[in-house]
Coordinates of C-alpha atoms and ligand atoms in Angstrom, one line a residue:
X1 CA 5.2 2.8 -16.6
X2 CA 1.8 2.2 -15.7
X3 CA 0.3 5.4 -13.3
X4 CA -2.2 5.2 -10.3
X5 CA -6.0 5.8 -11.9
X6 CA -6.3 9.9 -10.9
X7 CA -9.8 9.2 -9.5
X8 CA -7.7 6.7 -7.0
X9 CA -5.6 9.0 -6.5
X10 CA -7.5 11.9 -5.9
X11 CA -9.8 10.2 -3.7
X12 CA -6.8 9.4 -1.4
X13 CA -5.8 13.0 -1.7
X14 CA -8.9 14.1 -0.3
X15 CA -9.7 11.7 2.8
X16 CA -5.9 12.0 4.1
X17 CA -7.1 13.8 7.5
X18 CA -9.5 11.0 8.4
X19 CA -6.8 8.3 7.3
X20 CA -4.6 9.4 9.6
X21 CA -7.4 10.3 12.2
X22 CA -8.4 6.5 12.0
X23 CA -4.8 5.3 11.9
X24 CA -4.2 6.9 15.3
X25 CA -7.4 5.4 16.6
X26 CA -6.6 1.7 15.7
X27 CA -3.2 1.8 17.0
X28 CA -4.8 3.4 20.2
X29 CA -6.1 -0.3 20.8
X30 CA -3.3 -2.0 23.0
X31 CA -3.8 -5.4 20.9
X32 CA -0.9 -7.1 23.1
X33 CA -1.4 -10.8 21.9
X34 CA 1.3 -12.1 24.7
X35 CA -0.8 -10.9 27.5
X36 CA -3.5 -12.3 28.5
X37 CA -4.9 -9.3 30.3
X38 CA -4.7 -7.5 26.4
X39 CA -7.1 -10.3 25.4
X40 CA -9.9 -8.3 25.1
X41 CA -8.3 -5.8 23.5
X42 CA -7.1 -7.8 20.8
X43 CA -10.4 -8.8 20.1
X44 CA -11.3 -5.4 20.2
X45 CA -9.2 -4.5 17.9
X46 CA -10.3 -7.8 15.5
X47 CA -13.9 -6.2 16.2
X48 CA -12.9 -2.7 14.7
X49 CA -11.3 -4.2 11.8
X50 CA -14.5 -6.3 10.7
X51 CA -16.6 -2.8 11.3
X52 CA -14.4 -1.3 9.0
X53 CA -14.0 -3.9 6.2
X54 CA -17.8 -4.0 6.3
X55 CA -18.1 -0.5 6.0
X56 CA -15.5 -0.5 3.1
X57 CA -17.2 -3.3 1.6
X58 CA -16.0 -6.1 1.9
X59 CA -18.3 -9.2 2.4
X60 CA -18.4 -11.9 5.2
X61 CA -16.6 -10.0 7.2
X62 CA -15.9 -12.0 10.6
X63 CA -14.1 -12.7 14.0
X64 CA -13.0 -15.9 13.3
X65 CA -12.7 -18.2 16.7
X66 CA -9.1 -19.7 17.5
X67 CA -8.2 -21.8 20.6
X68 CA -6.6 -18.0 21.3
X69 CA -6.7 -14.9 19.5
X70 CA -9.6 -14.3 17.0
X71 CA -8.5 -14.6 13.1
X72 CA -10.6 -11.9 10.8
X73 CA -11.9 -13.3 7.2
X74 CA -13.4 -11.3 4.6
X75 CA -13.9 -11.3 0.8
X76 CA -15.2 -9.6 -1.8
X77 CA -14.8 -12.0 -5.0
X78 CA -16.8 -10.5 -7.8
X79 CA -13.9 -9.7 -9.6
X80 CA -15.0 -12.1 -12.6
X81 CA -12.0 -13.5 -14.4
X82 CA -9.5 -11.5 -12.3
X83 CA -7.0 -13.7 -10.0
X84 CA -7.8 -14.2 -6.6
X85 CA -5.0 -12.5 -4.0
X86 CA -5.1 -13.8 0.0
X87 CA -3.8 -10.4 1.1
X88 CA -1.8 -11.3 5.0
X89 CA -1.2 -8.5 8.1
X90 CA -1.3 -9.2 11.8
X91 CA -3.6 -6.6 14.0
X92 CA -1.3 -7.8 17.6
X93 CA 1.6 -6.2 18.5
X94 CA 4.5 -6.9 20.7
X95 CA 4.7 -5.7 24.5
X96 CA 5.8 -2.5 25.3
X97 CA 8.8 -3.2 27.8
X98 CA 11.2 -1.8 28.7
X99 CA 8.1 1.2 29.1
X100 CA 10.6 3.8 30.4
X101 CA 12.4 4.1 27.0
X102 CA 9.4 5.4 25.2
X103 CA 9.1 8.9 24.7
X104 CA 5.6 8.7 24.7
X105 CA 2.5 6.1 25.8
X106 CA 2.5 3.1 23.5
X107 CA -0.7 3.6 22.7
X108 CA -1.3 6.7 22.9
X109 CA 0.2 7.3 18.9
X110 CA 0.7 10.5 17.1
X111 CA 2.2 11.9 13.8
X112 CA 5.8 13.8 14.1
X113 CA 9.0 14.6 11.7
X114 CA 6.9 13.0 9.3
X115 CA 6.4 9.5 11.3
X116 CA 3.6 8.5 13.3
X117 CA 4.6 6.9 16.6
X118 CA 3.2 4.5 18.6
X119 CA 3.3 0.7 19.2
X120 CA 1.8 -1.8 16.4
X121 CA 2.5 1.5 13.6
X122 CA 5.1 -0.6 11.3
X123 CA 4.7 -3.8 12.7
X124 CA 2.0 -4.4 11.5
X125 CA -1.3 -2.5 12.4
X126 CA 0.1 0.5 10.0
X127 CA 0.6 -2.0 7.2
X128 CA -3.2 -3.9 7.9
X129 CA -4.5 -0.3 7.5
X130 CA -2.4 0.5 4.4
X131 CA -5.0 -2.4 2.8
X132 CA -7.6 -1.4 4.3
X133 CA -7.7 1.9 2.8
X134 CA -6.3 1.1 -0.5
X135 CA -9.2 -1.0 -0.8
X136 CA -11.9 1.6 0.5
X137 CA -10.4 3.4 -2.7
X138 CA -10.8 1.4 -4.8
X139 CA -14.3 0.7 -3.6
X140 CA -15.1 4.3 -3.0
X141 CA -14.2 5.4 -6.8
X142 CA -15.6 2.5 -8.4
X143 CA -17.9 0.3 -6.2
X144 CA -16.0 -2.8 -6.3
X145 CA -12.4 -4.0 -6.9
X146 CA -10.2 -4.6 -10.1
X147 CA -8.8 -8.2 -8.2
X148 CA -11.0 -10.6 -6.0
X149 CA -9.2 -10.4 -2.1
X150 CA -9.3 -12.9 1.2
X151 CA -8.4 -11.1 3.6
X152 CA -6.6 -12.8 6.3
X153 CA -5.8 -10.9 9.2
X154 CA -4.2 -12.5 12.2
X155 CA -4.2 -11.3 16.1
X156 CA -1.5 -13.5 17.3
X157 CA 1.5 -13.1 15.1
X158 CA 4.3 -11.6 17.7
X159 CA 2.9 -14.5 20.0
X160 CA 3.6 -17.8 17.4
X161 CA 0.9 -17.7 15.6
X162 CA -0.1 -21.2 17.4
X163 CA -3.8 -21.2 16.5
X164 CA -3.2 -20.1 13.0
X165 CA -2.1 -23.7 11.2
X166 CA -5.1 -24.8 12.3
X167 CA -7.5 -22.4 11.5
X168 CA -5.7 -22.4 7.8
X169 CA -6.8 -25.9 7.8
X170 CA -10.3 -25.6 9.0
X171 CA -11.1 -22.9 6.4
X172 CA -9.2 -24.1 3.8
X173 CA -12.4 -24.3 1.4
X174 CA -12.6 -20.4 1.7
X175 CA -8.6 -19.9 0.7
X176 CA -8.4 -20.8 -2.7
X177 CA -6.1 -18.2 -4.4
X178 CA -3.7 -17.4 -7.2
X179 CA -1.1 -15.7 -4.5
X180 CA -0.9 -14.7 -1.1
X181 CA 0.7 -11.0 -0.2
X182 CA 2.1 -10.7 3.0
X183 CA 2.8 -7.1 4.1
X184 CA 4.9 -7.1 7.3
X185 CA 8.4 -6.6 6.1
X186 CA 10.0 -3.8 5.3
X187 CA 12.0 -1.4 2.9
X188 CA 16.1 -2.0 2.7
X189 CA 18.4 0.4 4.5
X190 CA 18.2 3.4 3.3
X191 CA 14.7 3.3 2.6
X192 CA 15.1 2.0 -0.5
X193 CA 11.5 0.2 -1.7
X194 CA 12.2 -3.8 -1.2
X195 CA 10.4 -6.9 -2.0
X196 CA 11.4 -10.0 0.7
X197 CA 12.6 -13.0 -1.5
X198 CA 14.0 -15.2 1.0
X199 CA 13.3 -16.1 4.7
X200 CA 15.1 -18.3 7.3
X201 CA 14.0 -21.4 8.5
X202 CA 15.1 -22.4 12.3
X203 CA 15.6 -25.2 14.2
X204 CA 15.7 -24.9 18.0
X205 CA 17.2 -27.5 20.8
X206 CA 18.2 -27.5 24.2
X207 CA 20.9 -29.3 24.7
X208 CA 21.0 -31.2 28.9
X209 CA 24.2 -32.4 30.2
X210 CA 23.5 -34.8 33.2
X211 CA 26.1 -35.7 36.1
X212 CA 26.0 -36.9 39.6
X213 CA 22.8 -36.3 41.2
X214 CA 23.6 -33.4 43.0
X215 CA 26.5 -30.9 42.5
X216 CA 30.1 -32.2 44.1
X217 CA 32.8 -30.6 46.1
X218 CA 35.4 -29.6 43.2
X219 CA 38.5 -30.4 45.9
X220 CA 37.4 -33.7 46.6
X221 CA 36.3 -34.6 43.2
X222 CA 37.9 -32.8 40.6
X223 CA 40.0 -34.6 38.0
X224 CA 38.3 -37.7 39.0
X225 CA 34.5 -36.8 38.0
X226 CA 33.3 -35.5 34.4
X227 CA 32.6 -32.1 34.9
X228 CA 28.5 -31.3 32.6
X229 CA 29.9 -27.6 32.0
X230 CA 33.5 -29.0 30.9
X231 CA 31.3 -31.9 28.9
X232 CA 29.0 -29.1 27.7
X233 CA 31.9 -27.0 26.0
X234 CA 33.4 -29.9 24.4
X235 CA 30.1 -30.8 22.6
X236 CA 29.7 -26.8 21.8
X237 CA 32.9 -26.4 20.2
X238 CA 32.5 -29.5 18.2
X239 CA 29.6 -27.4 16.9
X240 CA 31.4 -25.1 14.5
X241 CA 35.0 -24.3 12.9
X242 CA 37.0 -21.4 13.3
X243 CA 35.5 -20.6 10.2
X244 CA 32.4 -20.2 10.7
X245 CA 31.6 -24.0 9.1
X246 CA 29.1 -26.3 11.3
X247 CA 30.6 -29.5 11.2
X248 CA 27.4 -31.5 12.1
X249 CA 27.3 -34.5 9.5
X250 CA 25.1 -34.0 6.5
X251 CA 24.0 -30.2 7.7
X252 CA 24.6 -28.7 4.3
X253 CA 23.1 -31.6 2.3
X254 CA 20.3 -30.0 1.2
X255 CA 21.6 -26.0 1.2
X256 CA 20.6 -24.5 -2.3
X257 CA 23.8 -23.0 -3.5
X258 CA 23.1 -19.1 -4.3
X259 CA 23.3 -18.4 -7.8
X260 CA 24.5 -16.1 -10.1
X261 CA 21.5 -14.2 -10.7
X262 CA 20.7 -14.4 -6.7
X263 CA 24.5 -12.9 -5.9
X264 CA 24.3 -10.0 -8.4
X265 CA 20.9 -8.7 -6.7
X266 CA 22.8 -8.7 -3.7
X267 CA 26.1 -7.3 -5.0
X268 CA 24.6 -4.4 -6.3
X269 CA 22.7 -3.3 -2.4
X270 CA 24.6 -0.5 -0.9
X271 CA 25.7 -2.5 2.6
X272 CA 28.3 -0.4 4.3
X273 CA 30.1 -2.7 6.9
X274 CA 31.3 0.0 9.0
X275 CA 28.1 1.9 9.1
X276 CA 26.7 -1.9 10.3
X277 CA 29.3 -2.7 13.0
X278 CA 28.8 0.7 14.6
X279 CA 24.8 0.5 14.5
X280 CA 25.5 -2.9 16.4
X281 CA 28.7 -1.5 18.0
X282 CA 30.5 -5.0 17.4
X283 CA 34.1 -6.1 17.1
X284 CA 35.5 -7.1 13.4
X285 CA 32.4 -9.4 11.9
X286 CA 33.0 -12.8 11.8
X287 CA 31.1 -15.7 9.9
X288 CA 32.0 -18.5 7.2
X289 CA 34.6 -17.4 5.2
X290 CA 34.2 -17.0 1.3
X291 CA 30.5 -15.0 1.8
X292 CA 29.9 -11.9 2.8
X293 CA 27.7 -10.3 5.0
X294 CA 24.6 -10.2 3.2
X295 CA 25.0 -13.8 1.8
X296 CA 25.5 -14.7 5.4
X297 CA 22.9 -13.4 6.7
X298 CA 20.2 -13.8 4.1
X299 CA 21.3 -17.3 2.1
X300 CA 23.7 -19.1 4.5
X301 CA 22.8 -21.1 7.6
X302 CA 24.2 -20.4 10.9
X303 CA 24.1 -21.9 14.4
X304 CA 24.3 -20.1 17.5
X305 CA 24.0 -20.9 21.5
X306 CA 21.3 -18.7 22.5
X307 CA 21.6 -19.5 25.8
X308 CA 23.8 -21.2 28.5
X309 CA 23.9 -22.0 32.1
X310 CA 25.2 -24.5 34.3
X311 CA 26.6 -24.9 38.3
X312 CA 27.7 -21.3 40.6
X313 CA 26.3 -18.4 39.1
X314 CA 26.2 -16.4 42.5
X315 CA 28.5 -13.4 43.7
X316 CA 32.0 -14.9 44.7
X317 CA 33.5 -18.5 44.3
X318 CA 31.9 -21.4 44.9
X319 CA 34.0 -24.7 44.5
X320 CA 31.6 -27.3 43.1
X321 CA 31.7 -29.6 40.1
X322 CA 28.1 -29.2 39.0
X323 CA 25.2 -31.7 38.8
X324 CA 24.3 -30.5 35.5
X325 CA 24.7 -28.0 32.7
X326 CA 22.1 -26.4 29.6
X327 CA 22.3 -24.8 26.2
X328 CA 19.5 -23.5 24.2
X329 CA 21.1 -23.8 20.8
X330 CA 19.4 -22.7 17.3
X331 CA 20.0 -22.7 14.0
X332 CA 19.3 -20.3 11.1
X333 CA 18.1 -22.7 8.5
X334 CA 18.0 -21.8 4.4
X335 CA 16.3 -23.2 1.5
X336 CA 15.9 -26.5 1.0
X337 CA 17.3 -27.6 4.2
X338 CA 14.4 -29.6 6.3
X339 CA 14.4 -29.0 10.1
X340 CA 13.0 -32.2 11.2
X341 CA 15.4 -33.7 8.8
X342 CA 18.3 -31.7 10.3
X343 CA 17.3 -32.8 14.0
X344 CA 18.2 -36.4 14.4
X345 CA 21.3 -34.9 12.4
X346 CA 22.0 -32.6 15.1
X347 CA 21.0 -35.3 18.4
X348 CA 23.3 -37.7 16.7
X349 CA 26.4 -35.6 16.6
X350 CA 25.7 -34.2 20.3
X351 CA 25.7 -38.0 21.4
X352 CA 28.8 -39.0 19.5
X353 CA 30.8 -36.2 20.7
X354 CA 29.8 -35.9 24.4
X355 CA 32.7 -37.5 26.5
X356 CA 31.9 -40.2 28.3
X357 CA 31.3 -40.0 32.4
X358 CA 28.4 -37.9 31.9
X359 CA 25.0 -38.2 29.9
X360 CA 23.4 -36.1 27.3
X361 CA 19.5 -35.5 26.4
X362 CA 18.7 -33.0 23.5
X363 CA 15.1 -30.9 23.5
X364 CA 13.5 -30.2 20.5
X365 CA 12.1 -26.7 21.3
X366 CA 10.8 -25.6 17.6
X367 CA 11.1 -25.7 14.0
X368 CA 10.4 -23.7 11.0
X369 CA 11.2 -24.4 7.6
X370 CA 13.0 -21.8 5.2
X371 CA 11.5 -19.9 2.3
X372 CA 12.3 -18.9 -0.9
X373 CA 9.8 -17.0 -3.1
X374 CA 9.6 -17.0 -7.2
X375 CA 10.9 -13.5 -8.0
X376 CA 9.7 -14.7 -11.2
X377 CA 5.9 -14.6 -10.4
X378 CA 3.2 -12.4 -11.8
X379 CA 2.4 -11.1 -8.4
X380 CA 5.8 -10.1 -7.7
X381 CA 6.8 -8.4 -10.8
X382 CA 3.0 -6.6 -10.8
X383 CA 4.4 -5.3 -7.4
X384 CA 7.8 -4.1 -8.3
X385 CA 6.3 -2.3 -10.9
X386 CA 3.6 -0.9 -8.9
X387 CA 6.7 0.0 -6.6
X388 CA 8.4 2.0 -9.1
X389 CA 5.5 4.1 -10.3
X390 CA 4.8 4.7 -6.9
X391 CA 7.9 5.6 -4.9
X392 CA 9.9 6.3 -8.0
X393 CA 12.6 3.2 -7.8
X394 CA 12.6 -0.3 -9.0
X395 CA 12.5 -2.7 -5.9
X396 CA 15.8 -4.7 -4.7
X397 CA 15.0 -8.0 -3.7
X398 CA 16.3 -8.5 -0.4
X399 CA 16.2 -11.5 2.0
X400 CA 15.6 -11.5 6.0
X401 CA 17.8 -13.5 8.4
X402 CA 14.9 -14.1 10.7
X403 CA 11.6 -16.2 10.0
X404 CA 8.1 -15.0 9.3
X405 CA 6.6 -18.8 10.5
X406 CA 2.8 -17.4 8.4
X407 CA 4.6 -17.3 5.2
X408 CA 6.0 -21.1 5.8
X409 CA 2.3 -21.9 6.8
X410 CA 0.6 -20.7 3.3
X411 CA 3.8 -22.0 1.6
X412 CA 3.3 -25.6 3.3
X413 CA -0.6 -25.6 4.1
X414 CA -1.7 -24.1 1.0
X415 CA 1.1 -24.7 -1.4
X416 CA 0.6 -20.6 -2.4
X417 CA 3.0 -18.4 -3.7
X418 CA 3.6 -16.3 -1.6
X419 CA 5.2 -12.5 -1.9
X420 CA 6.2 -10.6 1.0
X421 CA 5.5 -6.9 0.3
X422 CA 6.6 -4.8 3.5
X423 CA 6.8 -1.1 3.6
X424 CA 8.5 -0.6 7.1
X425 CA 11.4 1.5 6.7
X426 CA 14.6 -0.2 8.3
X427 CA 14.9 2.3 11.0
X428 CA 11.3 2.2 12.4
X429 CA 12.3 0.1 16.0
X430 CA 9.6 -2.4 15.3
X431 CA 9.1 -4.6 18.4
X432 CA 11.6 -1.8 20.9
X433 CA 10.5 1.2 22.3
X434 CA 9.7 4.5 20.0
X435 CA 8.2 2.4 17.1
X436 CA 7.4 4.6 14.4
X437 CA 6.1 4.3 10.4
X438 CA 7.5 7.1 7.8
X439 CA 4.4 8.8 7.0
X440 CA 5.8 9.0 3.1
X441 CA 5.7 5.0 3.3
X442 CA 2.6 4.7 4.5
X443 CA 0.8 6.8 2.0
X444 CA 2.9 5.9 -0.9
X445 CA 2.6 2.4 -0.1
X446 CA -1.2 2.7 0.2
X447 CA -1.2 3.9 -3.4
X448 CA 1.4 1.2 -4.8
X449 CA -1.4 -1.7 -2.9
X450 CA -3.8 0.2 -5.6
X451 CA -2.3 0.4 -8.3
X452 CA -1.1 -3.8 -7.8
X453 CA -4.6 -4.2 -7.5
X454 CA -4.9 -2.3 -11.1
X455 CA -2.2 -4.2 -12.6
X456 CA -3.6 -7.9 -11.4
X457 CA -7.1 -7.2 -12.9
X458 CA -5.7 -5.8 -16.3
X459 CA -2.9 -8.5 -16.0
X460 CA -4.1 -11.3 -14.4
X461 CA -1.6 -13.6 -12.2
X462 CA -0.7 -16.4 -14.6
X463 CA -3.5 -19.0 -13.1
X464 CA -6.7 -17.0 -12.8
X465 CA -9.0 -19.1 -10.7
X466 CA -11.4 -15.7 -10.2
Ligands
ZN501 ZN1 5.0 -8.3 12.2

């Protein structure tokens, strides 16, 4: 079991007051990337990181301009012979509604029971500053860095990260790399240390059902005119079986079947579906029969209406056979389905089915592919084992049933590996009110960064380019 280098080590032991200290005061910058007056504070919060990286010592540190929200590049690449690791956060953070929830100001953060508090302190400012002080470590001890880093930090993650595929593009001569790490996951339940293998793709529509041009009296029409919210249902419940199956043609065409290997990792995670169903406070869980819950959730696709709406929705009864009726509807996509494959799939199956009398357009409202990374990789197996000398348990590989769209981006832009290596703990409310980050997570995880770092320079990464 490799151990964290003790002049590391006691250098982090030693500067934990002003960690924390400057901890507090980054998250104290209300870096809301969805509103626009919080524009200048997420660029002043991209500002603050390049002071720091420079301080550090990192090199070319910068406030990269975006059509939007400012992307911050540095490097320090003198690492000769050692891979090359793109290391991922965001610096934005979600809005802080509903505000009367919050025991506290947002952004006014502060360390209790062990967990500092405060908007942006899991997801993801706390995780940015993990790395930045793992490196200042490193650089503090030995005035430079066992790996060569590109540091890629974004400021408009929790907002689409719309400018970000193109600034990839644009400065794709400064992002070659062995592997990128992407820390903005988090830990299994429990706490248990975790390493993200899988993510879910999506593919979102909005389904418009179109009648008479305005809405009809339902006495002197019904029975005679097709009803858009009757038509609507239909087409929905053509979507999916009683058993959880979508029955569009050709949807599972492409779905890698889990294997062996993949179903043990997640046999052996303690999942307690009562515990689950009261957290959510649900009925008896439902889903496509012959997988179970985890499988669902992490390796099966899914499709759900996310939204509907159509004629009366006042107080009271209002007879009318509406003009027209909506559903958002999205799936949960999984490796190696394609969502722009999936779509005229999906528009196809909505036309055939819709009864006739009425007419049917179907949006496409936004697609992301799925992702599966090599458990297999250098990188990743440098990190478990970092995460077992560190917080004294080997990693489960978990997967997550949302999407993280950046790690799709490096996958497809920059055809990286990419391993997602998160230390929020599972009960930290990221993106709801009372956000917190375990303390213990934060500082262990700032020595397991190191001591990766250690491990890739002695180790290497299977394709140095250094
Ligand atoms: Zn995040």
């Amino acid at each position: 079991m490799p151990s964290l280098d003790p002049a590391v080590a006691a250098q982090l032991d030693a500067t934990a007051e002003t960690r924390i200290a400057s901890l507090l005061e980054f998250l104290r910058i209300p870096s809301i990337s969805a509103l626009s007056e919080h524009a200048g504070d997420v660029r002043r919060a991209a500002d603050w990181i390049v002071a720091e990286l420079t301080r550090i010592g990192f090199e070319h540190a910068e406030v990269c301009e975006t059509p939007w929200h400012p992307v911050v590049y540095a490097d320090w690449l003198h690492a000769e012979g050692a891979p090359t690791v793109i290391v991922y956060c965001h610096y934005d953070v979600q809005p802080v509604d509903p505000i009367e929830l919050w025991e506290t100001a947002p952004f006014d953060p502060f360390v209790r029971d062990g967990r500092v508090i405060g908007r942006g302190s899991a997801d993801d400012k706390g995780q940015l500053h993990m790395h930045l002080r793992a490196a200042e470590a490193l650089f503090a001890t030995r005035g430079g860095l066992p790996v060569n880093l590109r540091i890629v930090f974004e400021g408009e993650e929790e907002s689409t990260s719309a400018s970000l595929p193109g600034w990839l593009e644009a400065n794709r001569f400064r992002l070659g790399a062995d592997a990128v790490v992407i820390s903005d996951t988090g830990f299994f339940e429990g706490n248990i240390p975790a390493i993200t293998e899988t993510l879910r793709g999506m593919l979102y529509t909005q389904i418009d059902v179109s009648g008479t041009p305005t809405d009809l009296h339902s006495g002197s029409y019904g029975g005679v005119v097709e009803n858009p919210a009757n038509a609507l249902a239909q087409i929905i419940a053509t979507l999916k079986d009683r058993d959880g199956r979508i029955l569009i043609p050709g949807f599972y065409d492409d779905v890698l079947a889990l294997d062996a290997k993949a179903k043990e990792r997640m046999a052996v995670l303690p999942f307690d579906g009562d515990a689950y169903r009261e957290s959510i406070q649900c009925g008896p869980l439902q889903g496509e029969a012959g997988y179970t819950v985890l499988q669902r959730t992490w390796a099966r696709p899914t499709l759900d209406v996310n939204g509907l709406w159509s004629g009366f929705q006042g107080e009271g009864s209002k007879t009318i056979i509406p003009a027209h009726a909506h559903a958002k509807v999205s799936m949960r996509l999984v490796a190696n389905q394609d969502p722009a494959d999936l779509f005229p799939k999906f528009v196809a199956h909505v036309r055939a089915v819709c009864p006739p009398g009425v007419s049917v357009d179907v949006q496409l409202l936004g697609m992301g592919n799925p992702v599966r990374t090599a458990t297999d990789h250098p990188v990743t197996l440098a990190a478990g084992r970092a995460l077992e000398a560190t917080f004294g348990r080997a990693p489960v590989f978990i997967g997550a049933g949302g999407s993280i769209p950046v790690a799709e981006m490096f996958v497809r832009q920059l055809a990286l590996p990419v391993i997602l290596l998160g230390f929020a703990n599972p009960d930290d409310h990221a993106h709801a009110p009372n956000e917190s980050m375990v303390l213990a997570n934060y500082e262990t995880g700032i020595r397991t960064i190191a001591m990766l770092w250690d491990i890739l320079g002695h180790e290497g990464a299977g394709s140095s380019r250094g």
